[in-house]
PDB file of C-alpha atoms in Angstrom:
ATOM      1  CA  UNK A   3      -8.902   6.814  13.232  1.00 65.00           C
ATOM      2  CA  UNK A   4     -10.857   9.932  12.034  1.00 70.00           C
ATOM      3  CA  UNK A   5     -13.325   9.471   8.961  1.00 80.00           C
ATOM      4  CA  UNK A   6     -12.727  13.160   7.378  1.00 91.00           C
ATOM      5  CA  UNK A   7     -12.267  13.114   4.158  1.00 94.00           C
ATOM      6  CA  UNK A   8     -10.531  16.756   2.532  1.00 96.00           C
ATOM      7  CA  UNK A   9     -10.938  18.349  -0.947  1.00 96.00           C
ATOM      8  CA  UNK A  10      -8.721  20.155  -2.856  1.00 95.00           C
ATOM      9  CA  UNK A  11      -9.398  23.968  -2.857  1.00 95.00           C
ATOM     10  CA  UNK A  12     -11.337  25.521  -5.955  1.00 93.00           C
ATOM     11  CA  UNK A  13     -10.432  22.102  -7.428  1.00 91.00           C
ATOM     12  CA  UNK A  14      -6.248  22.220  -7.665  1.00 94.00           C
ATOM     13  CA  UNK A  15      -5.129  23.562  -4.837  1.00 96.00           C
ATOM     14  CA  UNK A  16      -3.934  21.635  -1.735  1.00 96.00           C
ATOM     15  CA  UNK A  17      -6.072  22.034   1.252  1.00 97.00           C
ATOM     16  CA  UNK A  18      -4.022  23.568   4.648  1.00 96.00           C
ATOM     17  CA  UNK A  19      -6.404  21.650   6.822  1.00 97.00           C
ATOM     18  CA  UNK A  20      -4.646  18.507   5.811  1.00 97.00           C
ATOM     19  CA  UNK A  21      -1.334  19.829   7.394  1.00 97.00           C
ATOM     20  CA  UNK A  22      -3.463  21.657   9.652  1.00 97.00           C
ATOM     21  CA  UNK A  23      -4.391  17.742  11.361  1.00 97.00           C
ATOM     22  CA  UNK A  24      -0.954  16.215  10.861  1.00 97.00           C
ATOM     23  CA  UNK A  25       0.742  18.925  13.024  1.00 97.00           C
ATOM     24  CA  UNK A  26      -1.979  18.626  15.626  1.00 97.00           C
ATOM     25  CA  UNK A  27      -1.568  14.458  16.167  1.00 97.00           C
ATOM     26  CA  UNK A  28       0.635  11.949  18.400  1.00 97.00           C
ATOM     27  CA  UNK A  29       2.629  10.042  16.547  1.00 97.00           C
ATOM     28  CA  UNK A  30       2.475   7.570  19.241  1.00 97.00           C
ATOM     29  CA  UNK A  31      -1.286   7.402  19.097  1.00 96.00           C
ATOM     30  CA  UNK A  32      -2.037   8.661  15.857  1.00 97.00           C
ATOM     31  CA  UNK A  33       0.152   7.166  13.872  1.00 97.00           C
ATOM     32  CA  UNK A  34      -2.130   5.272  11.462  1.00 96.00           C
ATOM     33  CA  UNK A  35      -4.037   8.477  10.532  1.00 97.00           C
ATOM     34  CA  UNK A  36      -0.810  10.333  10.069  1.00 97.00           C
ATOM     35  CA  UNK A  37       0.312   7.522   7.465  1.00 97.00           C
ATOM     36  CA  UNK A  38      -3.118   7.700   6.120  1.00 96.00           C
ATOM     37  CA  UNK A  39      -3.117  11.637   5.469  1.00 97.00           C
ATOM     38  CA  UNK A  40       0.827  11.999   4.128  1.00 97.00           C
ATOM     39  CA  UNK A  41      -0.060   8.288   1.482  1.00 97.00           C
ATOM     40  CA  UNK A  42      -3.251   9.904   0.860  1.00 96.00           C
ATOM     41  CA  UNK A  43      -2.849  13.708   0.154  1.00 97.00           C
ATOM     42  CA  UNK A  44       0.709  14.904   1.169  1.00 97.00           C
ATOM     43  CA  UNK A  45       2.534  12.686  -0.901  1.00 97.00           C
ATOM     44  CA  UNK A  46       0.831   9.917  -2.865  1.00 95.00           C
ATOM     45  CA  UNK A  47       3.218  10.382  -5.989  1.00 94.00           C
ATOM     46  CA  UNK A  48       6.635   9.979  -3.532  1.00 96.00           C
ATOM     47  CA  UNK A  49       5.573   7.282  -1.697  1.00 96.00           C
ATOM     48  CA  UNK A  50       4.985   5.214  -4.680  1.00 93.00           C
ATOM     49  CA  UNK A  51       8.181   5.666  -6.091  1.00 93.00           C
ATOM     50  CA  UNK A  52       9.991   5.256  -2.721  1.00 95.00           C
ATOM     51  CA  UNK A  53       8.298   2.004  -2.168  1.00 92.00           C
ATOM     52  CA  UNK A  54       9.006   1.135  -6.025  1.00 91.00           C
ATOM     53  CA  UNK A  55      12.811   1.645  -4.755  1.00 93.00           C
ATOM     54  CA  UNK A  56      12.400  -0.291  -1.253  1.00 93.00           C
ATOM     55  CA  UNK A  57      11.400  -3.509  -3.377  1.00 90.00           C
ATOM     56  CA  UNK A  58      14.538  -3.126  -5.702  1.00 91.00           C
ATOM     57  CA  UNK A  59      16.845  -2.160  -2.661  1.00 93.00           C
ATOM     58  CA  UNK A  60      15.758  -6.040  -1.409  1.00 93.00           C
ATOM     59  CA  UNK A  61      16.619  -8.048  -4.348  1.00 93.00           C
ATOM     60  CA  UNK A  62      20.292  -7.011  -3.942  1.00 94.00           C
ATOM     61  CA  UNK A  63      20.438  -9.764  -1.007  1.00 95.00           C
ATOM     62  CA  UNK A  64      20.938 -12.976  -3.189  1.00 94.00           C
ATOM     63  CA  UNK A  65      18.626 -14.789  -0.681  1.00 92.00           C
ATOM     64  CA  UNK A  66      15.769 -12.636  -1.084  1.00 92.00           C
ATOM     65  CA  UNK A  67      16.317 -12.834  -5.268  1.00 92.00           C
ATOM     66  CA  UNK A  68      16.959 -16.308  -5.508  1.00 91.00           C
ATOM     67  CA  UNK A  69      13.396 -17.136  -3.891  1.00 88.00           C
ATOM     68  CA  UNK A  70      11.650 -14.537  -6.268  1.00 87.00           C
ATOM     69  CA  UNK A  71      13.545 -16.371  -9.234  1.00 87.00           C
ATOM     70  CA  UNK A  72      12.827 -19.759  -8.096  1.00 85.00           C
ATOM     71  CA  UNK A  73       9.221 -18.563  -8.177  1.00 80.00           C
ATOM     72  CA  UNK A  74       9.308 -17.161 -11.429  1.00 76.00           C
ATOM     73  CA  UNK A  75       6.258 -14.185 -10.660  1.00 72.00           C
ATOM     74  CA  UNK A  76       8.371 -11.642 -11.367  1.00 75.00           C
ATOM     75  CA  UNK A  77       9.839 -13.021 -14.700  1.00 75.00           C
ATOM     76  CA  UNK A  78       6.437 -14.296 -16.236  1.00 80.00           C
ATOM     77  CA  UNK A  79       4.019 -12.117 -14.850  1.00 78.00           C
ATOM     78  CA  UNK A  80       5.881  -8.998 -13.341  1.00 84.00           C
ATOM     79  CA  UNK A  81       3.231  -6.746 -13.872  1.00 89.00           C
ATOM     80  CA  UNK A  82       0.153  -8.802 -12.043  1.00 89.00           C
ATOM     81  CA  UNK A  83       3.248  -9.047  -9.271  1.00 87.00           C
ATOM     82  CA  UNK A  84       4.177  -5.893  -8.996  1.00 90.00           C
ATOM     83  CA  UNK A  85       0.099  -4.559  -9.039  1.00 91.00           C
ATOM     84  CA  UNK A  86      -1.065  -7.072  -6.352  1.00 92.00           C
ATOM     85  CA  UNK A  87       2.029  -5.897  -3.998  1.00 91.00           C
ATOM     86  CA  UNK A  88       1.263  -2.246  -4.370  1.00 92.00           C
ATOM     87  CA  UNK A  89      -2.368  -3.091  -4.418  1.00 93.00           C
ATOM     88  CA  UNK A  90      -2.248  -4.830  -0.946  1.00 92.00           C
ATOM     89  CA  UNK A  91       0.344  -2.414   0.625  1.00 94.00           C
ATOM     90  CA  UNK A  92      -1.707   0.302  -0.475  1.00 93.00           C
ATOM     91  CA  UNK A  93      -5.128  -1.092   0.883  1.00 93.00           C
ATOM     92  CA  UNK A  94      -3.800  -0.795   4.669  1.00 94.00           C
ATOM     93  CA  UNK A  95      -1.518   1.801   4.649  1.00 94.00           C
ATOM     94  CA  UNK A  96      -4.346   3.769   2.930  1.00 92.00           C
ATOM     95  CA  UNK A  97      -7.480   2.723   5.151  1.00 91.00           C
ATOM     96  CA  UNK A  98      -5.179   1.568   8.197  1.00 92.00           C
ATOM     97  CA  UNK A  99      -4.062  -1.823  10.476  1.00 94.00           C
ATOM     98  CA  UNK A 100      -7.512  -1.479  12.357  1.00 92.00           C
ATOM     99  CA  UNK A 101      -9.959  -1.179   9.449  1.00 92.00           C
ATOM    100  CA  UNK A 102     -11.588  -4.551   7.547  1.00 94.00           C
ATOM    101  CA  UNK A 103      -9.654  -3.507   4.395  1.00 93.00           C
ATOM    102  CA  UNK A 104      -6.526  -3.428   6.183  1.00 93.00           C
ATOM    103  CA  UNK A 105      -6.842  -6.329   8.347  1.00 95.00           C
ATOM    104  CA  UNK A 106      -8.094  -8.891   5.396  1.00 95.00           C
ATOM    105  CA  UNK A 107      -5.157  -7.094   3.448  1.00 94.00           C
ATOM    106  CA  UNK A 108      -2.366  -8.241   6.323  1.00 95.00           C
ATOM    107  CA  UNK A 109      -4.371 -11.623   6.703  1.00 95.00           C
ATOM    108  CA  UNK A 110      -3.657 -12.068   2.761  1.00 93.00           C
ATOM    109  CA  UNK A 111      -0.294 -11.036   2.592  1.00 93.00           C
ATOM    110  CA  UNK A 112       0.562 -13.654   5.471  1.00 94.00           C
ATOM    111  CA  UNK A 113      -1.211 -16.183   3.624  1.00 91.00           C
ATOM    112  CA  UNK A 114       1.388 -15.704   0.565  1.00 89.00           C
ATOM    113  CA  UNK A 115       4.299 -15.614   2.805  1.00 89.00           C
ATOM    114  CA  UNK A 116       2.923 -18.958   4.372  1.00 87.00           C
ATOM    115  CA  UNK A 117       3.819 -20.818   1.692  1.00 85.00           C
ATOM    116  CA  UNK A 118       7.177 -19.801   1.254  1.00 85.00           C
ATOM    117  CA  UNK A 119      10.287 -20.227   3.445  1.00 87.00           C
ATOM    118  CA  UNK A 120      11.468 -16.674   4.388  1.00 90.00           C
ATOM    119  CA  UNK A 121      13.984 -16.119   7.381  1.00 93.00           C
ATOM    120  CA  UNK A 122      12.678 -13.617  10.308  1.00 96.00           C
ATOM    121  CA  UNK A 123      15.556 -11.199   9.614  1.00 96.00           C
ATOM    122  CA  UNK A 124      14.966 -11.141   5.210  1.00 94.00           C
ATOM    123  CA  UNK A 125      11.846  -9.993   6.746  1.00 95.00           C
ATOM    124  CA  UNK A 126      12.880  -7.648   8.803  1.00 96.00           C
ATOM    125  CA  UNK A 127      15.293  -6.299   6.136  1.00 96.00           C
ATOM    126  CA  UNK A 128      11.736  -5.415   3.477  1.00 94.00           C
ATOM    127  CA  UNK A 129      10.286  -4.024   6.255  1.00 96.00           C
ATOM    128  CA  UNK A 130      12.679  -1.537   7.224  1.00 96.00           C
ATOM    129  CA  UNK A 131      13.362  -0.372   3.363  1.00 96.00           C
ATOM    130  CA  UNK A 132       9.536   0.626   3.555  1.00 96.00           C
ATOM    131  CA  UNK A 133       9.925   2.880   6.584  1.00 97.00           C
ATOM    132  CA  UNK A 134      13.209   4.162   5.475  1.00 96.00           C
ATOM    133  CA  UNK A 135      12.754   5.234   1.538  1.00 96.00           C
ATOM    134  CA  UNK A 136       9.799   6.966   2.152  1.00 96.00           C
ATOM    135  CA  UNK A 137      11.743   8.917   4.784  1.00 97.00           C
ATOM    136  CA  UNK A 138      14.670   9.736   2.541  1.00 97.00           C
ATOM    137  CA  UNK A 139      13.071  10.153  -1.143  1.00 97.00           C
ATOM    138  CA  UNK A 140      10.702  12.441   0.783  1.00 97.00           C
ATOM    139  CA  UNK A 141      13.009  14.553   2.703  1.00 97.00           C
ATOM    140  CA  UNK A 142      15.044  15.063  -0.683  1.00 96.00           C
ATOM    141  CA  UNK A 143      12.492  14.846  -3.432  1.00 96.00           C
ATOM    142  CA  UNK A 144       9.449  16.052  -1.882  1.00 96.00           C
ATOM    143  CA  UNK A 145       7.735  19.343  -2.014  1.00 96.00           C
ATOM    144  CA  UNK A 146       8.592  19.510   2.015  1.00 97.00           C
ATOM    145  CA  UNK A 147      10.403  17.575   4.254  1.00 97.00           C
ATOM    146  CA  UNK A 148       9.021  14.983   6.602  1.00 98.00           C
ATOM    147  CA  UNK A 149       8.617  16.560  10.776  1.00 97.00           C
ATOM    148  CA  UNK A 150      10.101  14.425  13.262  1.00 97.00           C
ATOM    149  CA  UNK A 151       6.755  13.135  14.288  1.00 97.00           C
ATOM    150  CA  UNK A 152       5.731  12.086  10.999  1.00 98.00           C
ATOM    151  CA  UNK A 153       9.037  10.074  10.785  1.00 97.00           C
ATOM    152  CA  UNK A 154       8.267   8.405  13.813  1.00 97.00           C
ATOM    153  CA  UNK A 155       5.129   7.382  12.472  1.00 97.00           C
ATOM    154  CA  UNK A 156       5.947   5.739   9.812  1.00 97.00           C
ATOM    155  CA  UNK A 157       8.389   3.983  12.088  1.00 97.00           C
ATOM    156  CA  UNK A 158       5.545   3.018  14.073  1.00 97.00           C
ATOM    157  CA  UNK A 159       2.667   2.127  11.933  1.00 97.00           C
ATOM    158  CA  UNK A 160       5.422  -0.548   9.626  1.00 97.00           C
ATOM    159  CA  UNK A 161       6.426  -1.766  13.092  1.00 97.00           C
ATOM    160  CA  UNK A 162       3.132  -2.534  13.724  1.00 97.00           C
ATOM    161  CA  UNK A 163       2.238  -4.196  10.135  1.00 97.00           C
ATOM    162  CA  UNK A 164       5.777  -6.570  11.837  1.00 97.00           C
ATOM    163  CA  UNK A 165       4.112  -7.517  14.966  1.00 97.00           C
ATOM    164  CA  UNK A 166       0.543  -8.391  12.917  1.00 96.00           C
ATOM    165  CA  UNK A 167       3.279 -10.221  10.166  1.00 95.00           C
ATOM    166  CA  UNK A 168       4.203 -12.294  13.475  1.00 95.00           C
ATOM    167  CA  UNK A 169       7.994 -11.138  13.253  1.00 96.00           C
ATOM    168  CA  UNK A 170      10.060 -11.111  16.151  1.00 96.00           C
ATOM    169  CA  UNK A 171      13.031  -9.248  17.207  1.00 96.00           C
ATOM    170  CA  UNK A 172      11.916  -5.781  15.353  1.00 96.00           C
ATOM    171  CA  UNK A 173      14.562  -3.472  16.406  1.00 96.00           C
ATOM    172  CA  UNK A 174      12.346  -0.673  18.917  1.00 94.00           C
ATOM    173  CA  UNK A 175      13.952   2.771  17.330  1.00 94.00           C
ATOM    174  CA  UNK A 176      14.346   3.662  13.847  1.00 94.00           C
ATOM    175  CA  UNK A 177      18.305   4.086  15.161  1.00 95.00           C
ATOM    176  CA  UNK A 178      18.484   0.131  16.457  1.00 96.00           C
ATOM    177  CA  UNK A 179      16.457  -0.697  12.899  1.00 96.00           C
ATOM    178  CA  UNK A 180      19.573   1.230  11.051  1.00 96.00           C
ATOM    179  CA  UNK A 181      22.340  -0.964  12.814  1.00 97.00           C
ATOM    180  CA  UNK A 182      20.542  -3.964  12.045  1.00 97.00           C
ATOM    181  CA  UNK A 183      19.906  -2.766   8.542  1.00 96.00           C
ATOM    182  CA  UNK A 184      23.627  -2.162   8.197  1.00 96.00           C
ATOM    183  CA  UNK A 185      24.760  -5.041   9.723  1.00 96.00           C
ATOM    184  CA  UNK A 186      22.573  -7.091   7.232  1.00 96.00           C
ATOM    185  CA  UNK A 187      23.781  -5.472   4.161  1.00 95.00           C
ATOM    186  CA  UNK A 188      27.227  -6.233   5.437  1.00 95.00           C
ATOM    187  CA  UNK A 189      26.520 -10.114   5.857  1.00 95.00           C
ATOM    188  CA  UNK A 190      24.288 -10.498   2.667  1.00 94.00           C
ATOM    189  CA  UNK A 191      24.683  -7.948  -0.070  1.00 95.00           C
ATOM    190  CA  UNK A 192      26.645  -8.761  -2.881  1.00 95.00           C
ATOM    191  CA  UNK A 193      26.369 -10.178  -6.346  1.00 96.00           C
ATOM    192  CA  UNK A 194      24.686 -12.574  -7.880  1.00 95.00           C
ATOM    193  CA  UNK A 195      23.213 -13.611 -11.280  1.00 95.00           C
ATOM    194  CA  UNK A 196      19.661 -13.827  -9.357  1.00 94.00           C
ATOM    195  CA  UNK A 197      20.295 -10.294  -8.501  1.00 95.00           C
ATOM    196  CA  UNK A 198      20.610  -8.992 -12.081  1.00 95.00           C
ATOM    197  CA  UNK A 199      17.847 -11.003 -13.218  1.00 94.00           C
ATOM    198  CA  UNK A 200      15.384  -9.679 -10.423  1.00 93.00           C
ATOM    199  CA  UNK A 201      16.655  -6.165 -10.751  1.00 94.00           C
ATOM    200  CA  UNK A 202      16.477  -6.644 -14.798  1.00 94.00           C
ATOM    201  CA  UNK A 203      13.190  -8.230 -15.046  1.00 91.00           C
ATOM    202  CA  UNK A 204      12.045  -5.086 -12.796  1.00 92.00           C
ATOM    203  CA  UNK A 205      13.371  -2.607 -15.104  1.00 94.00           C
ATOM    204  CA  UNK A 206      11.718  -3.809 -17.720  1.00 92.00           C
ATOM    205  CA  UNK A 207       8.220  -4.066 -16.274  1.00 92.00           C
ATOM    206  CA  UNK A 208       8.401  -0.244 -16.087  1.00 93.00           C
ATOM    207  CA  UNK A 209       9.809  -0.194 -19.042  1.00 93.00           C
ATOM    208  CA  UNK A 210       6.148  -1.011 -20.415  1.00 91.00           C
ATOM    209  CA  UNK A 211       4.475   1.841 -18.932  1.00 92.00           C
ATOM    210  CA  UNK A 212       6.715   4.204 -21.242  1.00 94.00           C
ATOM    211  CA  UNK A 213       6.326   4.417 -24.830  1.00 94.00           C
ATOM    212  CA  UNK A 214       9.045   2.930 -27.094  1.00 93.00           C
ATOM    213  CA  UNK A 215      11.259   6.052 -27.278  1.00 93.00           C
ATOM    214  CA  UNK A 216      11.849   6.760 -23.679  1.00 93.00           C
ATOM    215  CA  UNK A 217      12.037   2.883 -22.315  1.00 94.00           C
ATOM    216  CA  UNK A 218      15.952   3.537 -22.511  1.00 94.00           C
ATOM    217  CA  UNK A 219      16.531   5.494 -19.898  1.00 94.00           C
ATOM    218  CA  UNK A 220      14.677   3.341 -17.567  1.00 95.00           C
ATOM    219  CA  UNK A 221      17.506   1.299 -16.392  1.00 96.00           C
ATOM    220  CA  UNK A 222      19.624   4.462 -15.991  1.00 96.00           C
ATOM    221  CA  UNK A 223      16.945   6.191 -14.174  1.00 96.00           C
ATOM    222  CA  UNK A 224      17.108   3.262 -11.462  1.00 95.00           C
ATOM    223  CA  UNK A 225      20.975   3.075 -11.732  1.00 96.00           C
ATOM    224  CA  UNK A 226      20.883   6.534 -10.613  1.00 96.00           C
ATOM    225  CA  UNK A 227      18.700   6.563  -7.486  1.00 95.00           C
ATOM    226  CA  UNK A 228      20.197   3.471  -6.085  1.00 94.00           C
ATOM    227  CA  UNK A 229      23.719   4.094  -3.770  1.00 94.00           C
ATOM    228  CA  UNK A 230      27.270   2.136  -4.937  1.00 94.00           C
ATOM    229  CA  UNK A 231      26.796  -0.863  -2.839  1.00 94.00           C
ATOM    230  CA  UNK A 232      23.376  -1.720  -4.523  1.00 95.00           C
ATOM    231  CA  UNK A 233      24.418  -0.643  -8.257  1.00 96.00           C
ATOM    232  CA  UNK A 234      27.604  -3.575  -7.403  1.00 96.00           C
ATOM    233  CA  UNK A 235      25.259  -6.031  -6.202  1.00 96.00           C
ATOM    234  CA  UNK A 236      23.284  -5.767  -9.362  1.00 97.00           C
ATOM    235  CA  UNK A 237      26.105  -5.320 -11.826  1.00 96.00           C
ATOM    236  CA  UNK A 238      24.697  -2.028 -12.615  1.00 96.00           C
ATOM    237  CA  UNK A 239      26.725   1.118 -13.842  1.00 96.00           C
ATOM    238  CA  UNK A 240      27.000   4.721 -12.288  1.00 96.00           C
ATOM    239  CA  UNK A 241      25.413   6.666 -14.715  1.00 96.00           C
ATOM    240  CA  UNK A 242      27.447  10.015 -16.173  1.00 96.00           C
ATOM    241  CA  UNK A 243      27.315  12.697 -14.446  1.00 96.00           C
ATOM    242  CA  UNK A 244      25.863  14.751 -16.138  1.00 97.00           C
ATOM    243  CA  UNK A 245      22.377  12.349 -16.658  1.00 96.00           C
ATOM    244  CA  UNK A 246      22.300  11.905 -12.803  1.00 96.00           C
ATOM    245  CA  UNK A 247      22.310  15.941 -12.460  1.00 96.00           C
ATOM    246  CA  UNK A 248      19.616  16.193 -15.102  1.00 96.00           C
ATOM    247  CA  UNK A 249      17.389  13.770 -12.804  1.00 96.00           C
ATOM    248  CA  UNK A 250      18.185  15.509  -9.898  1.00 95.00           C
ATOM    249  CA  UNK A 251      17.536  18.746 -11.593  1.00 96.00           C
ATOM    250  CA  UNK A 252      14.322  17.481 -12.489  1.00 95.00           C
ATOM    251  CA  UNK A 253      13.092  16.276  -9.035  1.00 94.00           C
ATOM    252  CA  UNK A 254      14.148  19.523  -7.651  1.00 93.00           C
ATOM    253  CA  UNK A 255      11.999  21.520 -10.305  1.00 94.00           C
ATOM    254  CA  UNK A 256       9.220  19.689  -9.829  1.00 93.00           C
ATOM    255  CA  UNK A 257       8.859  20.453  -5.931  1.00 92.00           C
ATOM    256  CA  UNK A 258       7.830  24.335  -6.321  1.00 91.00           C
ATOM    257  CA  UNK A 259       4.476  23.839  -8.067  1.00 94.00           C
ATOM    258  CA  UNK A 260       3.487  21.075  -5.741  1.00 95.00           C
ATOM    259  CA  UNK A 261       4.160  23.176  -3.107  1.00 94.00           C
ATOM    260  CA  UNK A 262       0.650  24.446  -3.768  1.00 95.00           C
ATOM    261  CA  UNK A 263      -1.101  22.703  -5.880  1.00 95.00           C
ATOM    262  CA  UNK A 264      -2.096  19.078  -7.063  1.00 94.00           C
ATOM    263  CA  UNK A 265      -3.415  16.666  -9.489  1.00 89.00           C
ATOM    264  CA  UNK A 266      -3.343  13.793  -7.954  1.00 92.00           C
ATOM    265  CA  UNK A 267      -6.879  12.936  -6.320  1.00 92.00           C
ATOM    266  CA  UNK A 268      -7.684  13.844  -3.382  1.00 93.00           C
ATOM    267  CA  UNK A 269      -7.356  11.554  -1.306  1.00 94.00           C
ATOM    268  CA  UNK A 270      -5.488   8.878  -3.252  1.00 94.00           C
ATOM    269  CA  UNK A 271      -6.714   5.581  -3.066  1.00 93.00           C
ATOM    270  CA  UNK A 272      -6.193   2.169  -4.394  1.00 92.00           C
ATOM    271  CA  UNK A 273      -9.589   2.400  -5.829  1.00 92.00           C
ATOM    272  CA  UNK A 274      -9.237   6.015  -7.846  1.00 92.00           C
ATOM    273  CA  UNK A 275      -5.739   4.854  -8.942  1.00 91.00           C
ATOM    274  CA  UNK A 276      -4.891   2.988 -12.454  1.00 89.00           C
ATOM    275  CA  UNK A 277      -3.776  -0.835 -12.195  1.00 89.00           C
ATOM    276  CA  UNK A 278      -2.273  -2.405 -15.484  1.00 89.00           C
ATOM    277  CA  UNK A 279      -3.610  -5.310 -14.636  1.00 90.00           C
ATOM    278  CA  UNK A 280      -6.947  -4.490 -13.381  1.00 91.00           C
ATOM    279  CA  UNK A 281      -8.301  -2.143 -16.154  1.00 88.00           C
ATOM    280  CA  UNK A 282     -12.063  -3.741 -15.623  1.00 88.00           C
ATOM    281  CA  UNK A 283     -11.942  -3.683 -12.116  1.00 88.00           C
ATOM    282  CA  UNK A 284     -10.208  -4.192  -8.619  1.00 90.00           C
ATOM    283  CA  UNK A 285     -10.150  -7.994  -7.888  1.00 90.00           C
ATOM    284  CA  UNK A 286     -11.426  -9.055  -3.925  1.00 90.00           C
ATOM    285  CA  UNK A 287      -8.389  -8.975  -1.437  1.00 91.00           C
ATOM    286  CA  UNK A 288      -8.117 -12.792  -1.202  1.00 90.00           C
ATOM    287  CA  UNK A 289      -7.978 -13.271  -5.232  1.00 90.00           C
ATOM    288  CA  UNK A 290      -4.767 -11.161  -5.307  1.00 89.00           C
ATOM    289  CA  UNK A 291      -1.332 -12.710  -5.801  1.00 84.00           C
ATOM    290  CA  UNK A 292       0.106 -15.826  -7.884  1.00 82.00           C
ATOM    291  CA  UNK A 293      -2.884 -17.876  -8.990  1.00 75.00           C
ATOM    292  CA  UNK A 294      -1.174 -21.047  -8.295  1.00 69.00           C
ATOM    293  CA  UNK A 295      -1.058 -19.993  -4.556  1.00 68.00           C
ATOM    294  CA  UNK A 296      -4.582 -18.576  -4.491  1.00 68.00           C
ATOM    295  CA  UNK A 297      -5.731 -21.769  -6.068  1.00 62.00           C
ATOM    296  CA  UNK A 298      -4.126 -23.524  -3.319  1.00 57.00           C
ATOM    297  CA  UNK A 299      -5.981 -21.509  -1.040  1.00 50.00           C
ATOM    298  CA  UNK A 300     -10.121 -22.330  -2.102  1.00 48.00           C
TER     299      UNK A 300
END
């Protein structure tokens, strides 16, 4: 995977050599650098909020919630929980599968799931929300929509964090990976009280990164970007109308700047990017994730 490493030009301005590489790779070789450039530069901002939305879309299968509520992470210490998952996702999709980071990332995130009894196909279910909401909230909220080839990639590269996750039966297009997804969602979405109390006690760890005034519109916010069959397996409400254009207004808006410019650094990386729960420092891969476990684990 190529080292370069871009800057923005005269210090705001997004730098065409970035899109410049990602037309000129194979997404069936290249696929880890083309995840690397579009997390890194293209669109740091979306993919953070699509992944924020993958997470939630999983808790509305009652087996997936009741395990995160019988561990209690997310109700006692959501905010360490939801750092050290974006933390370690970040850490390989950001230096890739092949690198140290990325492989003692993988190695750690097994570790966790070792000690919990997950079936092959709730699995299979995260993995496919984090190849397809960064597709969608891209193509509709970002400042340009994803190429064929950069789909495919991200296809790829999460079908390959599968096969190092030891997962079996991972559907081999991102068509077969739909029908199973559907099929799924079918069989095990619906409502639950573990559902509202996953989806709640997410809501209100973001919640705390807003001041006082605006923490109201959080749960709206979520209600809105979510699709009917997830808002009734949460026991969430449609918002009106005419707060669900304002959002949508607002997303649209906000593409035309970023067209050109950006503030986000350049590249974006776990380790030039604010952690609530780190504000001293990044912990060691191995030390992330519920202390019980990692005690467990020395």
């Amino acid at each position: 995977m190529s080292d370069i490493v871009y800057k923005r030009v005269a210090g705001v301005f997004r730098n065409p050599a970035v899109r410049r590489e990602l037309q000129q790779l194979d997404p069936e070789r290249d696929y880890q650098r083309m995840v690397q450039l579009l997390v890194g530069y293209e669109f740091p901002f979306d993919v953070t909020r699509a992944l924020e939305l993958a997470l939630f879309h999983t808790y509305a299968s009652p087996r997936t919630s009741a395990l995160l509520m019988r561990t209690g992470e997310f109700e006692r210490h959501g905010q360490k929980r939801y750092d050290d998952t974006s933390i370690l996702i970040a850490w390989f999709m950001q230096y890739g599968l092949d690198t140290e980071t990325g492989q003692r990332a993988i190695t750690h995130m097994n570790r966790i799931h070792g000690f919990y009894q997950i079936e092959n196909e709730d699995f299979l279910m995260v993995l496919s929300t984090f190849i397809f909401y960064p597709i969608h909230w891209i193509n509709r909220y970002g400042w340009r929509k994803l190429t064929p080839g950069e789909e495919r990639a991200f296809f790829l590269f999460f079908r390959e964090v599968g096969q190092l996750m030891n997962l079996t039966n991972i559907p081999p297009t991102l068509e077969d990976l739909r029908t199973f997804t559907d099929k799924y969602e079918a069989e095990h979405f619906r409502y639950a009280e573990s559902n509202r109390r996953i989806a709640d006690a997410t809501v209100r760890i973001v919640e705390g990164w807003f001041p006082k005034p605006l923490r109201f519109a959080v749960q709206p916010v979520f209600a809105a970007l979510i699709n009917d069959k997830l808002r009734e397996a949460f026991g969430y409400q449609k918002p009106a109308a005419w707060f669900c254009g304002l959002l949508e207004g607002s997303f649209w808006l906000r593409k035309w700047p970023l067209r050109w410019i950006t503030f986000k650094p350049y590249p974006t990386l776990v380790e030039n990017t604010g952690h609530r729960s780190y504000k001293t420092g990044l912990p060691a891969v191995e030390e992330l994730g519920p202390t019980r476990l990692i005690s467990k684990k020395q």
